[in-house]
Amino acid sequence: MKTTPRTLSGFMELLPAEQLVFNQILDVIRDSFESYGFVPLDTPVLEYADVLLAKAGGETEKQIYRFQKGDSDLCMRFDLTVPLSRYVAQHQNDITFPFRRYQIAKSYRGERPQKGRFREFYQADIDIIGNERLSIIHDAEVPAIMYGILRRLGLNRFRIKMNNRKLLNGFYQPLGLTKKATDILRIIDKFDKIGVDAVQDCLVDLSLSDDQIQSVLSFVQTSGTTDQVLSYLKGLNIQNESFQTAISELETVANALKTLGVPETHYQIDLKITRGLDYYTGTVYETYVEGHPNWGAICSGGRYDNLAENYTDRKMPGIGMSLGVTRFFDLLRGEGLLNFGKMTSAEVLVLPMDEDMSYACQVATVLRQGGIKTELYGATTKFKNKMNYANKIGVPFVAIIGEDERQNNLVSLKDMVSGNQTSIPLSDVVKFVFQKRSEQPEQPIILEVSRTSK
Amino acid sequence: MKTTPRTLSGFMELLPAEQLVFNQILDVIRDSFESYGFVPLDTPVLEYADVLLAKAGGETEKQIYRFQKGDSDLCMRFDLTVPLSRYVAQHQNDITFPFRRYQIAKSYRGERPQKGRFREFYQADIDIIGNERLSIIHDAEVPAIMYGILRRLGLNRFRIKMNNRKLLNGFYQPLGLTKKATDILRIIDKFDKIGVDAVQDCLVDLSLSDDQIQSVLSFVQTSGTTDQVLSYLKGLNIQNESFQTAISELETVANALKTLGVPETHYQIDLKITRGLDYYTGTVYETYVEGHPNWGAICSGGRYDNLAENYTDRKMPGIGMSLGVTRFFDLLRGEGLLNFGKMTSAEVLVLPMDEDMSYACQVATVLRQGGIKTELYGATTKFKNKMNYANKIGVPFVAIIGEDERQNNLVSLKDMVSGNQTSIPLSDVVKFVFQKRSEQPEQPIILEVSRTSK
């Protein structure tokens, strides 16, 4: 009896051509994080349930993969933020603050699978954690990194929208709405999903007066350039500290974004952005891809005052953003926006023409040591079958190794795109492939326009 | 009430300086796998229990993290080979054979933690899978890759020992021991652990005659150069097919290893190597680090006839090896053989001297876009504290940005090793750091002699 080979639903598993692209996305993310001087962390997938769930509750807790093993009550991590807070509290005396860490890893949620929701998913998280305090400049660094990643991936039409929680709290105070601030935030958070009328209804349900509702709606719908929105905010002349701090922080962040290389076309202050979670206390961000409103935010985050309060009395403010890589990949793939032709596992396939493989092995070794991904074909089969294999794996060059090549230390290199075949001394073959590679135009990973939809 | 932040025992978690080295080891492994044209796979950590345990039993099954979620009986993977066989069977019509895949990922075993045993551990696996048949040349490629990895990591004193299961089966046939072959293999597998006398006792327990025992012991203890061992084997004049095929395969693999760049100092035929598992059918390997016999084999594998027999009737022979990265790292660290000073998260730390950060942001952006890992220091504190921070994170260069630098588009770059400080135009700073970097001697990740033990 054979067991049917299958995977669990909600667990993405890719074929090689897709996996190569997925990993290339991870590489760009990692390289960008590292260029900003972040250190990698790799926390365990399994943790004690009481540790991971020190704060969680409600929906999150229901979705957790939790089980007993021996006497231990265990959980698979459901995000990378809780393990970070546990790590920072546990190792606080061994790490240096501000602590800049990235983690690109899988998390697990046993929720009902549905389109675009995964039970196992990669997140790419960066956070900068301070000891007692943390400079506002990092509130600009974090979105600047995410901007750089999306551009390097080939995406151009997106925007990082930001706001500041202190602004909202400061705004509600003179309206006498401080006590309802959290509830209002939650409603405003859904603005783009449910629309202005539904938001209005919700605010009525919260017993806001017509005037209060009009103030709130006109405030959150204010839009324009960064300068225009900042002018509007200053013009409101709301004198509480929270509001004024928020304006100053937004202004600092917006100015710093420019000097960090983010053009104003790619960020904006959007007073509707609140992020649902209590957690955030200052700057908040959500990133939207233009033309795909149904995708929602692909990359979000913000500033928090107290990362590890469940584990330690030490106050550790931080700023972070998270890119949901599995979901983003799935959305791009679904729209035909991924460039699957770009990557192959090998640049050269070495094809021995007869059973004496010694020179073919030598050629492969020279190429590999020269930094060229090289596959050695071992099967003794017809030439036609060998070329079929080369076509299937999409390799750009085939090195044909027969008796003539062996006796004269040559490599017959066939360009699989042009069909040209060149005979090259073994000592020049690495240089030749590098030259050909440098002549190829740089190709993006993400296509702005779907090739399949043309 | 605060929850005590802690991790489960048997789960390795590293501090940043260690994590940087660990990741660099993973990078070398991955880069080497890719240079041989392997494609990455990333199978789920969780699978259906009936799928993962289609073959398992006994000890393995007891160690599994297995639990129910809803109606599903789930397991965390305990190795990367079973998921590979499931993948290949499931996607056999969508992949191209020979299928060369690597996977560097965590597996899970809930065994009692003890020194050198982990419940969560990285394995780096490569396998080449054929459809019905697979060339013997790949039996040389796979250990050649592992050789290259260990050398690139800085390890020199190690040896890949190999044998061939067919040789052992062929040898036992004329002795009339075919039925006991598997039991004898299991005993011989422990030779280096338990020694010749204990092996002899075990063979007596198996009811072998004195002559049979002497034959077996003298055979498995034969040693010498590859040529000497091959001559000895040929001289035994055992004419069954299994024995003769094995000699021919060992000879082919040994010759190909040379052309693939592996010197004879680093491999040898060792007739005691059997690998415990039934699974293997041809070439088998174990890699030992000289001077550390108690480490056991750090990298093992072999040839199997039928990868996915639990899932499909299609015959898929393969060859593979696995490096237990977490265990290897732990052993090296335990002996002080890791070069923790080699890596830092940033190459340049940008230190703004006053509150105007705009030019400092610009400097950081130029460095980052130039490919230099750069951290921007945001806190406004005393110069001494800033330099303390630079020393703590071990950054090689500090870019001091004050009013003079800002007004003249300069960067004052302090070399933290020599103490020299140089004033450089912003447009030259990337070139300068690259130049300095190229003057640094290449440092290995693994030290052959412990620095701490000196």
XYZ file of N, CA and C in Angstrom, chain A residues 25-42 100-104 124-128 141-142 144-146 148-149 152, chain B residues 16-28 30 343-350 364-365 367-376 393 395-396 437:
222
model
N 13.877 36.781 -3.890
C 13.197 37.844 -3.138
C 13.752 37.886 -1.704
N 13.867 36.716 -1.094
C 14.434 36.667 0.267
C 15.849 37.246 0.287
N 16.620 36.960 -0.765
C 17.999 37.469 -0.830
C 18.050 38.990 -0.880
N 17.184 39.571 -1.696
C 17.149 41.036 -1.803
C 16.782 41.642 -0.452
N 15.810 41.026 0.213
C 15.379 41.530 1.523
C 16.536 41.449 2.518
N 17.149 40.295 2.567
C 18.239 40.102 3.523
C 19.396 41.056 3.248
N 19.771 41.156 1.976
C 20.886 42.022 1.618
C 20.587 43.479 1.995
N 19.346 43.885 1.799
C 18.970 45.261 2.146
C 18.998 45.471 3.652
N 18.461 44.519 4.395
C 18.502 44.626 5.863
C 19.960 44.742 6.336
N 20.806 43.916 5.757
C 22.208 43.912 6.199
C 22.925 45.195 5.802
N 22.527 45.783 4.677
C 23.191 47.029 4.266
C 22.923 48.144 5.271
N 21.854 48.005 6.066
C 21.546 48.988 7.105
C 22.119 48.591 8.462
N 22.974 47.562 8.471
C 23.640 47.183 9.706
C 22.778 46.438 10.706
N 21.779 45.715 10.223
C 20.970 44.889 11.130
C 21.648 43.542 11.341
N 21.517 43.003 12.548
C 22.052 41.665 12.819
C 20.935 40.638 12.660
N 21.290 39.458 12.183
C 20.288 38.408 12.028
C 19.966 37.752 13.365
N 18.717 37.402 13.563
C 18.355 36.548 14.700
C 17.679 35.307 14.145
N 17.782 34.241 14.910
C 17.147 33.002 14.506
C 16.617 32.334 15.779
N 19.630 46.422 16.649
C 18.995 46.377 15.330
C 18.987 44.926 14.887
N 17.829 44.318 14.816
C 17.820 42.919 14.388
C 16.855 42.732 13.217
N 17.225 41.785 12.346
C 16.243 41.332 11.364
C 16.015 39.854 11.566
N 14.849 39.397 11.187
C 14.585 37.963 11.151
C 13.686 37.697 9.956
N 14.115 36.788 9.109
C 13.320 36.386 7.949
C 13.028 34.913 8.166
N 9.333 38.941 6.947
C 10.643 39.584 7.012
C 10.488 40.797 7.922
N 11.064 40.709 9.102
C 10.882 41.732 10.134
C 12.182 42.473 10.423
N 12.102 43.775 10.545
C 13.198 44.543 11.133
C 12.666 45.341 12.299
N 13.477 45.436 13.319
C 13.146 46.270 14.473
C 14.425 46.884 15.014
N 14.292 48.109 15.508
C 15.395 48.758 16.217
C 14.890 49.032 17.634
N 14.457 55.549 9.000
C 15.306 54.485 8.451
C 14.504 53.249 8.062
N 13.591 52.869 8.942
C 12.872 51.605 8.735
C 12.041 51.618 7.439
N 12.575 53.536 4.938
C 13.529 53.727 3.832
C 14.071 52.375 3.359
N 14.297 51.465 4.303
C 14.767 50.128 3.934
C 13.708 49.411 3.103
N 12.462 49.486 3.564
C 11.391 48.783 2.859
C 11.195 49.372 1.457
N 13.565 50.703 -0.357
C 14.689 50.198 -1.154
C 14.473 48.756 -1.610
N 13.912 47.947 -0.736
C 13.653 46.536 -1.087
C 12.664 46.449 -2.241
N 14.249 47.554 -5.475
C 15.211 46.564 -5.986
C 14.502 45.346 -6.560
N 24.120 37.741 18.868
C 24.417 38.272 17.533
C 25.780 37.868 16.963
N 26.862 37.960 17.746
C 28.190 37.660 17.200
C 28.263 36.202 16.739
N 27.602 35.309 17.484
C 27.574 33.900 17.101
C 26.684 33.677 15.881
N 25.560 34.371 15.874
C 24.617 34.196 14.772
C 25.244 34.619 13.445
N 26.037 35.690 13.486
C 26.708 36.144 12.256
C 27.612 35.041 11.707
N 28.333 34.359 12.587
C 29.219 33.280 12.139
C 28.403 32.083 11.657
N 27.354 31.751 12.421
C 26.497 30.628 12.010
C 25.945 30.874 10.599
N 25.452 32.089 10.375
C 24.871 32.392 9.064
C 25.914 32.376 7.961
N 27.138 32.746 8.320
C 28.181 32.723 7.309
C 28.498 31.270 6.913
N 28.423 30.385 7.871
C 28.596 28.961 7.551
C 27.474 28.514 6.603
N 26.240 28.899 6.932
C 25.120 28.549 6.047
C 25.330 29.123 4.648
N 25.866 30.335 4.574
C 26.096 30.972 3.267
C 27.104 30.205 2.425
N 28.191 29.777 3.059
C 29.208 29.011 2.330
C 28.596 27.708 1.809
N 25.408 27.046 1.195
C 24.451 27.327 0.130
C 25.152 27.692 -1.177
N 33.329 38.679 11.770
C 32.142 39.300 11.188
C 31.575 40.383 12.096
N 31.135 41.485 11.487
C 30.359 42.464 12.224
C 29.127 42.783 11.399
N 28.114 43.313 12.068
C 26.878 43.609 11.343
C 27.021 44.868 10.495
N 27.979 45.728 10.832
C 28.180 46.944 10.050
C 29.671 47.153 9.793
N 29.974 47.695 8.631
C 31.364 48.000 8.298
C 31.680 49.459 8.674
N 30.653 50.297 8.592
C 30.816 51.704 8.972
C 29.677 52.098 9.916
N 30.033 52.802 10.975
C 29.028 53.398 11.861
C 29.070 54.910 11.644
N 27.956 55.475 11.202
C 27.898 56.915 10.973
C 27.484 57.596 12.279
N 25.162 57.996 5.056
C 24.767 56.592 5.246
C 24.176 56.025 3.955
N 23.375 56.844 3.277
C 22.735 56.378 2.040
C 23.763 56.117 0.956
N 26.904 55.277 1.354
C 27.633 54.058 1.728
C 26.792 52.810 1.447
N 25.532 52.838 1.867
C 24.655 51.679 1.674
C 24.452 51.384 0.196
N 24.204 52.431 -0.565
C 23.992 52.200 -1.995
C 25.274 51.737 -2.680
N 26.407 52.047 -2.066
C 27.684 51.584 -2.591
C 28.027 50.161 -2.168
N 27.137 49.530 -1.400
C 27.359 48.132 -1.024
C 28.106 47.960 0.290
N 28.078 48.974 1.120
C 28.777 48.903 2.405
C 27.744 48.879 3.539
N 27.856 47.869 4.385
C 26.922 47.747 5.506
C 27.137 48.905 6.460
N 26.115 49.706 6.658
C 26.285 50.963 7.374
C 25.198 51.156 8.408
N 25.627 51.456 9.591
C 24.671 51.747 10.656
C 24.708 53.231 10.966
N 23.529 53.789 11.159
C 23.415 55.199 11.515
C 23.111 55.284 13.010
N 30.092 47.112 19.284
C 29.609 46.356 18.121
C 30.773 45.935 17.217
N 32.677 47.575 15.118
C 32.670 48.104 13.741
C 34.079 48.556 13.345
N 34.552 48.237 12.130
C 35.922 48.615 11.768
C 36.114 50.103 11.462
N 39.119 47.483 2.685
C 38.620 46.120 2.849
C 39.517 45.132 2.096
